[in-house]
PDB file of C-alpha atoms in Angstrom:
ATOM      1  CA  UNK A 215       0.000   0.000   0.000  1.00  0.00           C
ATOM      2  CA  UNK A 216       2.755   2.445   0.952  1.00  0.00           C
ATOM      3  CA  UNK A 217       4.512   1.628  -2.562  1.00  0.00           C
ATOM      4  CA  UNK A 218       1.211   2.378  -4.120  1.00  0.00           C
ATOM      5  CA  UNK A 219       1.081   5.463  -2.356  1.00  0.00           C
ATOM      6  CA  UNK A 220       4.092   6.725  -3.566  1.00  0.00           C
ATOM      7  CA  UNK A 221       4.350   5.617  -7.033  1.00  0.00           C
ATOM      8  CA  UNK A 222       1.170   7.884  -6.847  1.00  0.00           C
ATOM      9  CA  UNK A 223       2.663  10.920  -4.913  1.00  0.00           C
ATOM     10  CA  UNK A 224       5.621  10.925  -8.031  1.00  0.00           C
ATOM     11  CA  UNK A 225       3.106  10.578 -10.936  1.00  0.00           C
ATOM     12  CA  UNK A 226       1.199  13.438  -9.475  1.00  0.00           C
ATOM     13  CA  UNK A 227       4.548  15.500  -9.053  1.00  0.00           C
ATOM     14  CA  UNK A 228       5.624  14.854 -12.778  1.00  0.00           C
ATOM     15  CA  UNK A 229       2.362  15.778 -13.962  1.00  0.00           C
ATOM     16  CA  UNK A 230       2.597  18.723 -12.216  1.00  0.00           C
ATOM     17  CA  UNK A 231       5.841  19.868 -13.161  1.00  0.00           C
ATOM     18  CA  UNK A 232       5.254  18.609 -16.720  1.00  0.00           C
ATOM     19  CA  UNK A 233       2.305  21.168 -16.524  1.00  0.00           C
ATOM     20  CA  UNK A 234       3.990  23.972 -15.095  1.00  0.00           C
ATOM     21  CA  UNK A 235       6.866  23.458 -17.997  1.00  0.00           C
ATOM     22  CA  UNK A 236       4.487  23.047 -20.667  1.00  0.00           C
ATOM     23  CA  UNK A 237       2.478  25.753 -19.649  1.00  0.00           C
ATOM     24  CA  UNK A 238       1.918  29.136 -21.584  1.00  0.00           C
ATOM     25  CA  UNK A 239      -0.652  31.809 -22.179  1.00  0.00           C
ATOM     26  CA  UNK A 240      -1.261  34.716 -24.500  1.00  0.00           C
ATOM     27  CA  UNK A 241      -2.678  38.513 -23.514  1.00  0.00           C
ATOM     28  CA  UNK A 242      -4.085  40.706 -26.060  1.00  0.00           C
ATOM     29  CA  UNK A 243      -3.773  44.726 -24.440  1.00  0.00           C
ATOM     30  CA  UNK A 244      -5.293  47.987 -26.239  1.00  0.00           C
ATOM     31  CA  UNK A 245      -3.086  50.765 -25.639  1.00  0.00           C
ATOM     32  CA  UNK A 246      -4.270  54.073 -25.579  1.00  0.00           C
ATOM     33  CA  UNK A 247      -3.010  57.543 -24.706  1.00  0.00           C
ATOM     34  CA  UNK A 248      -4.598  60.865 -24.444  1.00  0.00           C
ATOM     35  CA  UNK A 249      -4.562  63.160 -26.370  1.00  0.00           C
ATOM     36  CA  UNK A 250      -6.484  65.705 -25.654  1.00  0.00           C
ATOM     37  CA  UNK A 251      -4.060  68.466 -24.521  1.00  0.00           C
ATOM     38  CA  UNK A 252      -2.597  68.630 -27.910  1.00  0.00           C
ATOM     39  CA  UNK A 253      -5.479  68.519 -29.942  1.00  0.00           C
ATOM     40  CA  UNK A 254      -6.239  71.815 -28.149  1.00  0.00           C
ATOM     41  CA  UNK A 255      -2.867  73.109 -29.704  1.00  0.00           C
ATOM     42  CA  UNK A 256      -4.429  73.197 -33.360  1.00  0.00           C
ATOM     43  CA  UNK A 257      -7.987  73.122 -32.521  1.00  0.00           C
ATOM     44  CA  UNK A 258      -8.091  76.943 -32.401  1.00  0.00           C
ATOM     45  CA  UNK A 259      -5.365  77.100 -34.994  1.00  0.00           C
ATOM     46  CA  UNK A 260      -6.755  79.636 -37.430  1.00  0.00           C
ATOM     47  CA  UNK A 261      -4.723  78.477 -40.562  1.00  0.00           C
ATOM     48  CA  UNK A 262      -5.436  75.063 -40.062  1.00  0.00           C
ATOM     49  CA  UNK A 263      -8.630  73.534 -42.113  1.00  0.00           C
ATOM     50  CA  UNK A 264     -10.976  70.933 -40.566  1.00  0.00           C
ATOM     51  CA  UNK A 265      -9.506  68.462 -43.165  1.00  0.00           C
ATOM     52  CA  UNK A 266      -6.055  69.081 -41.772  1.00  0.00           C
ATOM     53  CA  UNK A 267      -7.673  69.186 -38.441  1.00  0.00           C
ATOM     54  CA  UNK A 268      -9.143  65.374 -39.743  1.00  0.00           C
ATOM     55  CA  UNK A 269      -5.938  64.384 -40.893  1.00  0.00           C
ATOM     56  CA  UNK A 270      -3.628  65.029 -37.820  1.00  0.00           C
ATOM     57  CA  UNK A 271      -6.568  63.489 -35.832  1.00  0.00           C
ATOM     58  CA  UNK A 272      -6.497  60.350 -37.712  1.00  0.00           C
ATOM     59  CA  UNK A 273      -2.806  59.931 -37.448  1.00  0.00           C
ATOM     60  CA  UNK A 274      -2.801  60.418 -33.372  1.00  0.00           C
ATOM     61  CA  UNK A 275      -5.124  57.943 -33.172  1.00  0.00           C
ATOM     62  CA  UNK A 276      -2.969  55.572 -35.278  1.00  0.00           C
ATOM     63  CA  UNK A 277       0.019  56.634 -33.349  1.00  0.00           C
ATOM     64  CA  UNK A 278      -1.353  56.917 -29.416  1.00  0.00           C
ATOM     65  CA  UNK A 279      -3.736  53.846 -30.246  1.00  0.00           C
ATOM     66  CA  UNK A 280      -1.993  50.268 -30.304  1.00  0.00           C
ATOM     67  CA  UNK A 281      -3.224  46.728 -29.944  1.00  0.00           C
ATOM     68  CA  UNK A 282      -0.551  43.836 -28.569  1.00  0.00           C
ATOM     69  CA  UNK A 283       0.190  40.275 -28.314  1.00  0.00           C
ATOM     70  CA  UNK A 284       1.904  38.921 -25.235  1.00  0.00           C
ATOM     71  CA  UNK A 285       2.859  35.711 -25.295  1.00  0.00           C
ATOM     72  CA  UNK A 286       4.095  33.968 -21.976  1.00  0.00           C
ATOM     73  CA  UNK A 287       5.180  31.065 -19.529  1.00  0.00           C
ATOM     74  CA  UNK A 288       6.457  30.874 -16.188  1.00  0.00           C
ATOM     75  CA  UNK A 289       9.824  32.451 -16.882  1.00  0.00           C
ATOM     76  CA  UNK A 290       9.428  34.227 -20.506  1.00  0.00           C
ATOM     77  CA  UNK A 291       7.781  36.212 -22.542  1.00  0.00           C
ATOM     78  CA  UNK A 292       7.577  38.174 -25.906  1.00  0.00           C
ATOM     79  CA  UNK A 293       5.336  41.728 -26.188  1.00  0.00           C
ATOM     80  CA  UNK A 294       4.712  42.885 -30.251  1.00  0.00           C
ATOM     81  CA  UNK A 295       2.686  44.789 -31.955  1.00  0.00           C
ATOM     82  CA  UNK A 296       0.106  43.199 -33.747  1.00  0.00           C
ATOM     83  CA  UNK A 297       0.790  43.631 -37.441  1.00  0.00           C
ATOM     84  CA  UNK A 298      -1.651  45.891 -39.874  1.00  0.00           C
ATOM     85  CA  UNK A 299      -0.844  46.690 -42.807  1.00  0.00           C
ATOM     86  CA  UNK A 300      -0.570  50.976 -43.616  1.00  0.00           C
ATOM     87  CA  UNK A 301      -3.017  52.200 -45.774  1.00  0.00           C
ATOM     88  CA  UNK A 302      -2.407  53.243 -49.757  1.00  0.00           C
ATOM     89  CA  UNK A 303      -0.882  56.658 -49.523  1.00  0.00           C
ATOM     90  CA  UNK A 304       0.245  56.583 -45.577  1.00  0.00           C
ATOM     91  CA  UNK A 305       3.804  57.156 -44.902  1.00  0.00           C
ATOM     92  CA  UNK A 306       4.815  53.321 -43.449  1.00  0.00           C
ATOM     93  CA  UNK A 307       8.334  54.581 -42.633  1.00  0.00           C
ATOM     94  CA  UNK A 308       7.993  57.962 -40.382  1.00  0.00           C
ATOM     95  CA  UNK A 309       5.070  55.794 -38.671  1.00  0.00           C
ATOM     96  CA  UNK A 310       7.647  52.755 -38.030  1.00  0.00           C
ATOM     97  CA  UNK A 311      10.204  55.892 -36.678  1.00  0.00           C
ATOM     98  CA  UNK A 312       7.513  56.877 -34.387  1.00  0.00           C
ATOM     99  CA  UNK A 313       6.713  53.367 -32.682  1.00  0.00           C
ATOM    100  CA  UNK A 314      10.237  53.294 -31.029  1.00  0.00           C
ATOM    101  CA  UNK A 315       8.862  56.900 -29.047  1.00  0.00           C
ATOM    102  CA  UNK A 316       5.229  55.228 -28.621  1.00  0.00           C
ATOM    103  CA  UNK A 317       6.271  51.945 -26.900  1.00  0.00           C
ATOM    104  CA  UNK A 318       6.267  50.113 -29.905  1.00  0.00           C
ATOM    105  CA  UNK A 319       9.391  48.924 -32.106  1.00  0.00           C
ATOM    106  CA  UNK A 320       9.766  45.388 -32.270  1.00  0.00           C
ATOM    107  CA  UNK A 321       9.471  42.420 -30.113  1.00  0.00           C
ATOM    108  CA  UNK A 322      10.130  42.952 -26.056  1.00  0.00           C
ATOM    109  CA  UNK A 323      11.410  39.753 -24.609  1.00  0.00           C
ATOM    110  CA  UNK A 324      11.778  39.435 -20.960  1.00  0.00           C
ATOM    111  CA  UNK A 325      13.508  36.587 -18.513  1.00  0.00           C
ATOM    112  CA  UNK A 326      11.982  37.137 -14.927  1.00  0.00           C
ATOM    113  CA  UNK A 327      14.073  34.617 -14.004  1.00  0.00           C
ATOM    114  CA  UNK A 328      17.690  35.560 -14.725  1.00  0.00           C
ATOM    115  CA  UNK A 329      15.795  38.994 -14.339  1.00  0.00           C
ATOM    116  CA  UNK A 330      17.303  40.284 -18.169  1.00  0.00           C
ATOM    117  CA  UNK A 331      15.551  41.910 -21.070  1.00  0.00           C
ATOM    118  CA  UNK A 332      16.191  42.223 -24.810  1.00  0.00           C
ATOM    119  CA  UNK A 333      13.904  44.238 -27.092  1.00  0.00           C
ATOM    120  CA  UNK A 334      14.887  45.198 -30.980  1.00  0.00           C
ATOM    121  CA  UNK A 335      14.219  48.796 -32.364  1.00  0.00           C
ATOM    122  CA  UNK A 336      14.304  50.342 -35.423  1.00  0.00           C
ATOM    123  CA  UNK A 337      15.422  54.107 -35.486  1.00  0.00           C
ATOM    124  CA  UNK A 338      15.662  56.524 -38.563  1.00  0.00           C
ATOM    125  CA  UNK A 339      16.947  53.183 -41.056  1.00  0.00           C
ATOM    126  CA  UNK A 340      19.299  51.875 -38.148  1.00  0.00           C
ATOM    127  CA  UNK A 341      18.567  48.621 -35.877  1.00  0.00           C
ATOM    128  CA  UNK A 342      19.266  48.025 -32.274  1.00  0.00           C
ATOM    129  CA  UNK A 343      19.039  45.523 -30.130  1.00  0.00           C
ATOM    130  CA  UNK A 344      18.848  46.667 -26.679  1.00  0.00           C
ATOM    131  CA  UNK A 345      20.213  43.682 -23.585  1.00  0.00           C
ATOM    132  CA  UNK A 346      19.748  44.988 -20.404  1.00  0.00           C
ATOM    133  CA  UNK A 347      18.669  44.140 -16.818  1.00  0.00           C
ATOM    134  CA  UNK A 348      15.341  44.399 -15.899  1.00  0.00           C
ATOM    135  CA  UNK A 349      13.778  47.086 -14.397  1.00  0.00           C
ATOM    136  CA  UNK A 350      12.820  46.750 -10.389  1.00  0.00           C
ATOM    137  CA  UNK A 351       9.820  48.216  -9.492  1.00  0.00           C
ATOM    138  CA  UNK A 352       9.168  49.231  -5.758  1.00  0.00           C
ATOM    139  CA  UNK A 353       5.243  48.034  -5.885  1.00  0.00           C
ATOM    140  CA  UNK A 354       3.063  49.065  -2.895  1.00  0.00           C
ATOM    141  CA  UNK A 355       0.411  46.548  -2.987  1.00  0.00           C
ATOM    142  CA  UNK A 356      -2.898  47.471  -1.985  1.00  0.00           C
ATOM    143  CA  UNK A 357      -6.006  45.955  -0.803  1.00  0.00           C
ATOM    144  CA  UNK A 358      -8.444  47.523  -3.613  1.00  0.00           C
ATOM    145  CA  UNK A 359      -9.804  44.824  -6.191  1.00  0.00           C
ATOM    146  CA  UNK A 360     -11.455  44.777  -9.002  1.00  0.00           C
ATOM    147  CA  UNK A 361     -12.577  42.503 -12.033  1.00  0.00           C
ATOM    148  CA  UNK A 362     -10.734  42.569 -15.553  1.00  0.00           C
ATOM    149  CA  UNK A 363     -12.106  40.214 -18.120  1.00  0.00           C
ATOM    150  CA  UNK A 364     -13.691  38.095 -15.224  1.00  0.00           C
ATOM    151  CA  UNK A 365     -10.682  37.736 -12.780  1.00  0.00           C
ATOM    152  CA  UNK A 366     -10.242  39.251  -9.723  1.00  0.00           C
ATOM    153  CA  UNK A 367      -7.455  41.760 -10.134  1.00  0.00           C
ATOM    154  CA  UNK A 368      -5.057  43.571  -6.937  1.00  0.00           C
ATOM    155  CA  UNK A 369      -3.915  47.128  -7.014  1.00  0.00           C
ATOM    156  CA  UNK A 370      -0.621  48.086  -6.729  1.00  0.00           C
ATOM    157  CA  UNK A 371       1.123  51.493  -7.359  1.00  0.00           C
ATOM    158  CA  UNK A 372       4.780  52.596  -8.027  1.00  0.00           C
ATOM    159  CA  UNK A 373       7.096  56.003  -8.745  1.00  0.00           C
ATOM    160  CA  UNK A 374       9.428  55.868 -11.613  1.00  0.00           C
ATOM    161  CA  UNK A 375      11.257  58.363 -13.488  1.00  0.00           C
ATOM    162  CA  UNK A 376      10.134  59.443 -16.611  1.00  0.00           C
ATOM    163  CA  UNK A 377      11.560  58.329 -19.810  1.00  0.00           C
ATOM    164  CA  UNK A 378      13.074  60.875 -21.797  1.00  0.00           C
ATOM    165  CA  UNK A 379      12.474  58.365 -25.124  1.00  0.00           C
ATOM    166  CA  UNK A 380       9.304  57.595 -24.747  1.00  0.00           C
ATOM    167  CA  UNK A 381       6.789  60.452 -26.028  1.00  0.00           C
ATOM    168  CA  UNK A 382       4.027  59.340 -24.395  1.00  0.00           C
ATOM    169  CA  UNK A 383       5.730  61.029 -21.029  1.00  0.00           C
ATOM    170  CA  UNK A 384       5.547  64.221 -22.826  1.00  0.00           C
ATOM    171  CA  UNK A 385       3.316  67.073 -21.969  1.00  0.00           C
ATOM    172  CA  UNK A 386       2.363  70.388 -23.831  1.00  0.00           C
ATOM    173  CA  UNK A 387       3.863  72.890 -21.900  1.00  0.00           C
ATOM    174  CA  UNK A 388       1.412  75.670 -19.775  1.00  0.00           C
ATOM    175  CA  UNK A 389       0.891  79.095 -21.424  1.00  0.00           C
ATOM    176  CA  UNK A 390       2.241  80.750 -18.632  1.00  0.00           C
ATOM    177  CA  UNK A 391       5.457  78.517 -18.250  1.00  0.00           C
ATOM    178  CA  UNK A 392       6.541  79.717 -21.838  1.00  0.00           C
ATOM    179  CA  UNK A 393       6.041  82.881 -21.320  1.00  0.00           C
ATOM    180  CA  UNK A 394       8.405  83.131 -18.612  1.00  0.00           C
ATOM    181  CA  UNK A 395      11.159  81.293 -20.653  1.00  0.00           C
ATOM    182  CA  UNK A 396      10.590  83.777 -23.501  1.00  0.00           C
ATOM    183  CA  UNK A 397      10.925  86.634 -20.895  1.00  0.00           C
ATOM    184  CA  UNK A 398      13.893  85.171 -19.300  1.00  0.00           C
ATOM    185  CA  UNK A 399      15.907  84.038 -22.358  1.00  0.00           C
ATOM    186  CA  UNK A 400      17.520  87.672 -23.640  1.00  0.00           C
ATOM    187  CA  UNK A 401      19.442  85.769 -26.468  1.00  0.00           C
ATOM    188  CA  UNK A 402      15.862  85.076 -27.795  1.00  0.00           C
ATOM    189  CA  UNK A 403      14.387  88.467 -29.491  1.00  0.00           C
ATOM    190  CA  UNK A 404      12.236  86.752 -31.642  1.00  0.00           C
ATOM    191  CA  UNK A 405       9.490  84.790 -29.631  1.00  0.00           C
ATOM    192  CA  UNK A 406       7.536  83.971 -33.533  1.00  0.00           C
ATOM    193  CA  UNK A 407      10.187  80.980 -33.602  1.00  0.00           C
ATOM    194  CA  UNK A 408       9.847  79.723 -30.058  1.00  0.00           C
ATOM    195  CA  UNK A 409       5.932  79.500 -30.859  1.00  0.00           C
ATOM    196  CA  UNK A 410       6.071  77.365 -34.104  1.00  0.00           C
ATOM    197  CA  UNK A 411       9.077  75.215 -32.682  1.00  0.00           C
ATOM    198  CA  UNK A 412       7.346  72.224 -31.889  1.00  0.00           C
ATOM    199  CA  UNK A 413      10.258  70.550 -29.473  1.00  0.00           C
ATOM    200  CA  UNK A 414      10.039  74.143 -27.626  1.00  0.00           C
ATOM    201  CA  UNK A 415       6.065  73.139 -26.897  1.00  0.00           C
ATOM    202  CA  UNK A 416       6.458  70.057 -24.642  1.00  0.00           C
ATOM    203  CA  UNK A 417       8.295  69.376 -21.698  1.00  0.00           C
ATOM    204  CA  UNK A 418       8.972  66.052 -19.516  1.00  0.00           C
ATOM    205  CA  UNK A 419       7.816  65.530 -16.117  1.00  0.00           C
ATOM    206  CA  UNK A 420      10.727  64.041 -13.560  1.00  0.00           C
ATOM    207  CA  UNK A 421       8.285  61.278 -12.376  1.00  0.00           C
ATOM    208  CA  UNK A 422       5.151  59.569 -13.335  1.00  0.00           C
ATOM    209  CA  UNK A 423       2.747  57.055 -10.915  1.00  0.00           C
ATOM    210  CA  UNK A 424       2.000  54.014 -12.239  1.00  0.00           C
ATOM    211  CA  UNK A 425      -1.146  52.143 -11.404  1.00  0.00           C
ATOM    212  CA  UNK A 426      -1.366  48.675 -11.869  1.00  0.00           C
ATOM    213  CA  UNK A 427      -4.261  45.679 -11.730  1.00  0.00           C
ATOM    214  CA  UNK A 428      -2.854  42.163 -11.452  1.00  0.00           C
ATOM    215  CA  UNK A 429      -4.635  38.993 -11.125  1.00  0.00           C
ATOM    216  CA  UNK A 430      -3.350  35.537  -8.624  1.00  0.00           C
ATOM    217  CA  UNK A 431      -5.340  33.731 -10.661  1.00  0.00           C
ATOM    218  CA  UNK A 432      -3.135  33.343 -13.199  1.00  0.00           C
ATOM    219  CA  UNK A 433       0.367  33.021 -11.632  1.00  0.00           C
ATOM    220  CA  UNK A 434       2.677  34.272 -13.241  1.00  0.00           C
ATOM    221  CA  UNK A 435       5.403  37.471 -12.619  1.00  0.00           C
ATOM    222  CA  UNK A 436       4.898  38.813 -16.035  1.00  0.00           C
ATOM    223  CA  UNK A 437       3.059  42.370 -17.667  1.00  0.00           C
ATOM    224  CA  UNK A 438       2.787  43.948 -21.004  1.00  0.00           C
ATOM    225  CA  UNK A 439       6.188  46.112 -21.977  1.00  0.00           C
ATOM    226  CA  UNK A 440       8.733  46.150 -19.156  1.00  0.00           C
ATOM    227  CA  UNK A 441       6.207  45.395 -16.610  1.00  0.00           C
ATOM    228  CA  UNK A 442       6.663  42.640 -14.182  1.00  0.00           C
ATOM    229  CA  UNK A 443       7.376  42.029 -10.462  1.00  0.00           C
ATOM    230  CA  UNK A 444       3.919  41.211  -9.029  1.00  0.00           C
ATOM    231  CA  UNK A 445       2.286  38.098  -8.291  1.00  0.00           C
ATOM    232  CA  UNK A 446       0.111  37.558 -11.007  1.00  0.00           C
ATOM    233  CA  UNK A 447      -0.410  38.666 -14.591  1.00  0.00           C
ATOM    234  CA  UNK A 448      -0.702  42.308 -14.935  1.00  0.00           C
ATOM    235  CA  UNK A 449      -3.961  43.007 -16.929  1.00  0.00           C
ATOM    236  CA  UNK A 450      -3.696  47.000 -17.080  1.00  0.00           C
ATOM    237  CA  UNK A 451      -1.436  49.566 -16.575  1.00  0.00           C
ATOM    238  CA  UNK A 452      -2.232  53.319 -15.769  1.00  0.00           C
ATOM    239  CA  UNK A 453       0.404  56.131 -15.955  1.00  0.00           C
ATOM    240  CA  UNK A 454      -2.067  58.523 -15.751  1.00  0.00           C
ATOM    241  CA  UNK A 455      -1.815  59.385 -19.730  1.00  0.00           C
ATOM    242  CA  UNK A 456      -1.843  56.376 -21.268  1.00  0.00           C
ATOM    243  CA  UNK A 457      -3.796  53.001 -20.208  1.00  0.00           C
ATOM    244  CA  UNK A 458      -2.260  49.818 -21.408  1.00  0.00           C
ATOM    245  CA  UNK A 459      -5.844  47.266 -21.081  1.00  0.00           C
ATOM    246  CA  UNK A 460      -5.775  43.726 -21.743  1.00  0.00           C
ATOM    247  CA  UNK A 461      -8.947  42.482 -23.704  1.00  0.00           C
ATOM    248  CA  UNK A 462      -8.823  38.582 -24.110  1.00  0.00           C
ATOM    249  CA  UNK A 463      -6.603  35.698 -22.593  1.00  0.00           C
ATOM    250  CA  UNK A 464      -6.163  32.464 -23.506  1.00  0.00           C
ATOM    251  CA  UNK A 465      -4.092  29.934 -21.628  1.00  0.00           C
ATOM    252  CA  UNK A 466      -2.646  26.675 -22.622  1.00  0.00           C
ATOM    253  CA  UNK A 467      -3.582  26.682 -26.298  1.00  0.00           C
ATOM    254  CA  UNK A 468      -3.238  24.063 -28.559  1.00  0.00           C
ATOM    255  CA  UNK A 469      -0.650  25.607 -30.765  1.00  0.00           C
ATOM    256  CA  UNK A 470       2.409  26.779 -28.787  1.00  0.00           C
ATOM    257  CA  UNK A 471       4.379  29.940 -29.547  1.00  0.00           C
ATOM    258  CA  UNK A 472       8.195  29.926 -29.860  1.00  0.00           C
ATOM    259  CA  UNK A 473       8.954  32.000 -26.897  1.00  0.00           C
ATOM    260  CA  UNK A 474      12.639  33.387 -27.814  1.00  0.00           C
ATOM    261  CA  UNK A 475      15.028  36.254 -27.724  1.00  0.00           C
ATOM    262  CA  UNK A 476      15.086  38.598 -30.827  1.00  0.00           C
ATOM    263  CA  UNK A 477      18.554  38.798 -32.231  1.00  0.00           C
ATOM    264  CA  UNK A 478      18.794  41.573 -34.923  1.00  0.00           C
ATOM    265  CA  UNK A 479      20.320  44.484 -34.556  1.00  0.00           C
ATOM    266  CA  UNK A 480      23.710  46.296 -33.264  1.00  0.00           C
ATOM    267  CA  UNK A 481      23.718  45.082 -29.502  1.00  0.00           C
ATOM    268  CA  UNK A 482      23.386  48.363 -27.066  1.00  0.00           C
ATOM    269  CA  UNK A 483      22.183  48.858 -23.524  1.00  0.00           C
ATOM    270  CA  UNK A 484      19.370  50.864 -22.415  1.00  0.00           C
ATOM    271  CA  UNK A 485      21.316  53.854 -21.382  1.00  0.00           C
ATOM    272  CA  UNK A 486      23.647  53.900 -24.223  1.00  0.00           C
ATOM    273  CA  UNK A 487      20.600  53.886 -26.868  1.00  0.00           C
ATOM    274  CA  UNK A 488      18.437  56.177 -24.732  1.00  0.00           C
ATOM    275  CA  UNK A 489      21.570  58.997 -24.897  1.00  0.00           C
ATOM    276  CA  UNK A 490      21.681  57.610 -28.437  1.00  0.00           C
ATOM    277  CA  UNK A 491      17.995  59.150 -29.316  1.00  0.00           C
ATOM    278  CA  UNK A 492      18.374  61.885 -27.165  1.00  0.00           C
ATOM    279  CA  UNK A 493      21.305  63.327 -29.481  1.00  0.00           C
ATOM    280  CA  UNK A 494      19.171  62.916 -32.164  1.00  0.00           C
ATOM    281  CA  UNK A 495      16.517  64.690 -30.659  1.00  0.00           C
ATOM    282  CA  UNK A 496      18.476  67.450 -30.333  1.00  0.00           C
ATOM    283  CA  UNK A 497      19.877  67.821 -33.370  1.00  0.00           C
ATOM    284  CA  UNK A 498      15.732  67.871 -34.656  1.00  0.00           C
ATOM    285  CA  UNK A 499      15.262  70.347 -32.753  1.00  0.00           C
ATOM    286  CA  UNK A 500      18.390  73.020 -33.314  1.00  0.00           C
ATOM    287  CA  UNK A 501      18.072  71.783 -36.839  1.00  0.00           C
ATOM    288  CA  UNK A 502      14.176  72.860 -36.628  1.00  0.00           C
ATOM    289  CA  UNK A 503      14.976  76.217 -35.299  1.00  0.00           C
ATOM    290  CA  UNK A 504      17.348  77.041 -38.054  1.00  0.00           C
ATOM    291  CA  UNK A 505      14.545  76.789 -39.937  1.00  0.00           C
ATOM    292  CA  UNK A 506      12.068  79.017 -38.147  1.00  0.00           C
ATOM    293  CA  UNK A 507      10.169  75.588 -36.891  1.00  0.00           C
ATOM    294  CA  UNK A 508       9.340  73.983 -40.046  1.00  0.00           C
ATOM    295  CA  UNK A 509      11.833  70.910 -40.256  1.00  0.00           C
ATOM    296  CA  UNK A 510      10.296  68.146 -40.891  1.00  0.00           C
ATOM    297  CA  UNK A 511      11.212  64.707 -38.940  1.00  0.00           C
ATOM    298  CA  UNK A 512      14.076  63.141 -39.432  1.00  0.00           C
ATOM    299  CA  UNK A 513      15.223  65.506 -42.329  1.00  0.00           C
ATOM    300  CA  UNK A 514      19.196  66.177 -42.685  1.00  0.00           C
ATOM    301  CA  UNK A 515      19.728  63.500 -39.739  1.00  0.00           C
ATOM    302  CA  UNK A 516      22.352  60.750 -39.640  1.00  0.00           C
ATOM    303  CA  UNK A 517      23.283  58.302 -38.463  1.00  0.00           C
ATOM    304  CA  UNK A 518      27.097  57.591 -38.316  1.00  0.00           C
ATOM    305  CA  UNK A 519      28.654  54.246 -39.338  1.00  0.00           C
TER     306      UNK A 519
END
């Protein structure tokens, strides 16, 4: 009897760790960021028509309004962009350059267990592949539930700095603030060009709150982008502009995905690229002042080697 027992104590343990290494689920999250304070840059924009108006709405919404795929296991994952193809006449390329600023730009793979990331990124023709360590967030977990898609999800909160290369962190500056840069910089005589210099308009906050909803249920220390460290799947993500919302899961599907590393691309770390982008914001923006604000993106930049 005792043999019995135990032969049936071990088949329930490999089962169990057969299941646990077999096991893997997939997140679909909506993305979307607000933009509402710019729109009120242009709304009352006499020179501008309401089919220009239409036109710079349409591409926001293509720009601040994402779907992914995340595909995970117990120690791995892989967060893309689900493919669409552009439209006749839409400019594919200066849409692809402005993923990498709107979370987007390839395929972010994440180890919770060694704790590493990777995540490839396409910049103005040029493609990196970013290795770093993962983030650690300093959750406060709270007692505040609610339901997500029919699980029971945990609130937890955390302070990080802002990104300076991710443009959803940016914010239209106050009247009032550029006024008393204009008054204050005596080099400046003409204020027309401050006003039509687009990179002059927005500014970057030091910190933002993030909110996050996680659910036990399914166990696992994984999130959409560079979000992890709680225990549970992270089903949404609040940063106060933009709301990253998962809308469908499915766990242990038939069909497997190949849960791997991306490996294109000239091999950088997170601070080297991120002082990498900076530069080249920069250069946008003395280049776009030279010419009274009207540079358009990317024009007369280079990359070197």
């Amino acid at each position: 009897m005792k043999k019995l027992l135990l032969s049936i104590a071990l088949l329930l343990t490999l089962i169990s760790s057969y299941a646990q290494k077999n096991f893997q689920g997939m997140a679909v999250y909506e993305s979307k960021t607000s933009t509402a304070d710019f729109k009120k840059r242009f709304e009352g924009n006499k020179e501008m028509t309401p089919e220009m108006q239409k036109g710079i709405e349409e591409r926001m919404k293509k720009m601040f309004e994402k779907t992914f795929i995340l595909n995970f296991d117990k120690q791995t994952s892989i967060y893309k962009e689900e493919e669409k193809l552009d439209a006749p006449g839409q400019n594919g390329g200066g849409m692809r350059m402005m993923s990498s600023f709107m979370g987007g730009g390839g395929t972010y793979y994440k180890n919770v267990k060694d704790k590493n990331y990777s995540v490839d990124k396409e910049f103005m023709g040029k493609e990196f592949l970013i290795k770093d360590s993962l983030k650690t967030y300093k959750w406060v977990m709270e007692s505040e539930t609610r339901s997500i898609g029919g699980y029971t999800c945990y609130k937890a909160t955390t302070v990080i700095p802002a990104s300076k290369t991710d443009f959803r962190n940016f914010r239209p500056k106050r009247e009032e603030d550029k006024k008393v840069e204009i008054k204050s910089d005596s080099s400046k005589t003409d204020t027309k060009e401050k006003k039509t210099n687009f990179m002059d308009e927005i500014e970057l906050p030091k910190e933002i709150t993030i909110t996050a909803w996680y659910t036990p249920e399914i166990p696992v220390n994984q999130g959409p982008e560079g979000y992890w460290g709680l225990p549970g799947l992270i089903l949404e993500v609040n940063d106060g502009k933009t709301i990253i919302l998962c809308s469908k899961v499915v766990l242990n599907a038939k069909d497997k995905v190949e849960i791997k590393a991306p490996t294109n691309g000239k091999v950088i770390s997170q601070k080297d690229y991120d002082e990498t982008i900076i530069k080249k914001m920069e250069e946008f923006r003395q280049m776009n002042q030279s010419q009274g604000g009207h540079g358009g993106p990317g024009r007369g930049m280079r990359f070197g080697g």
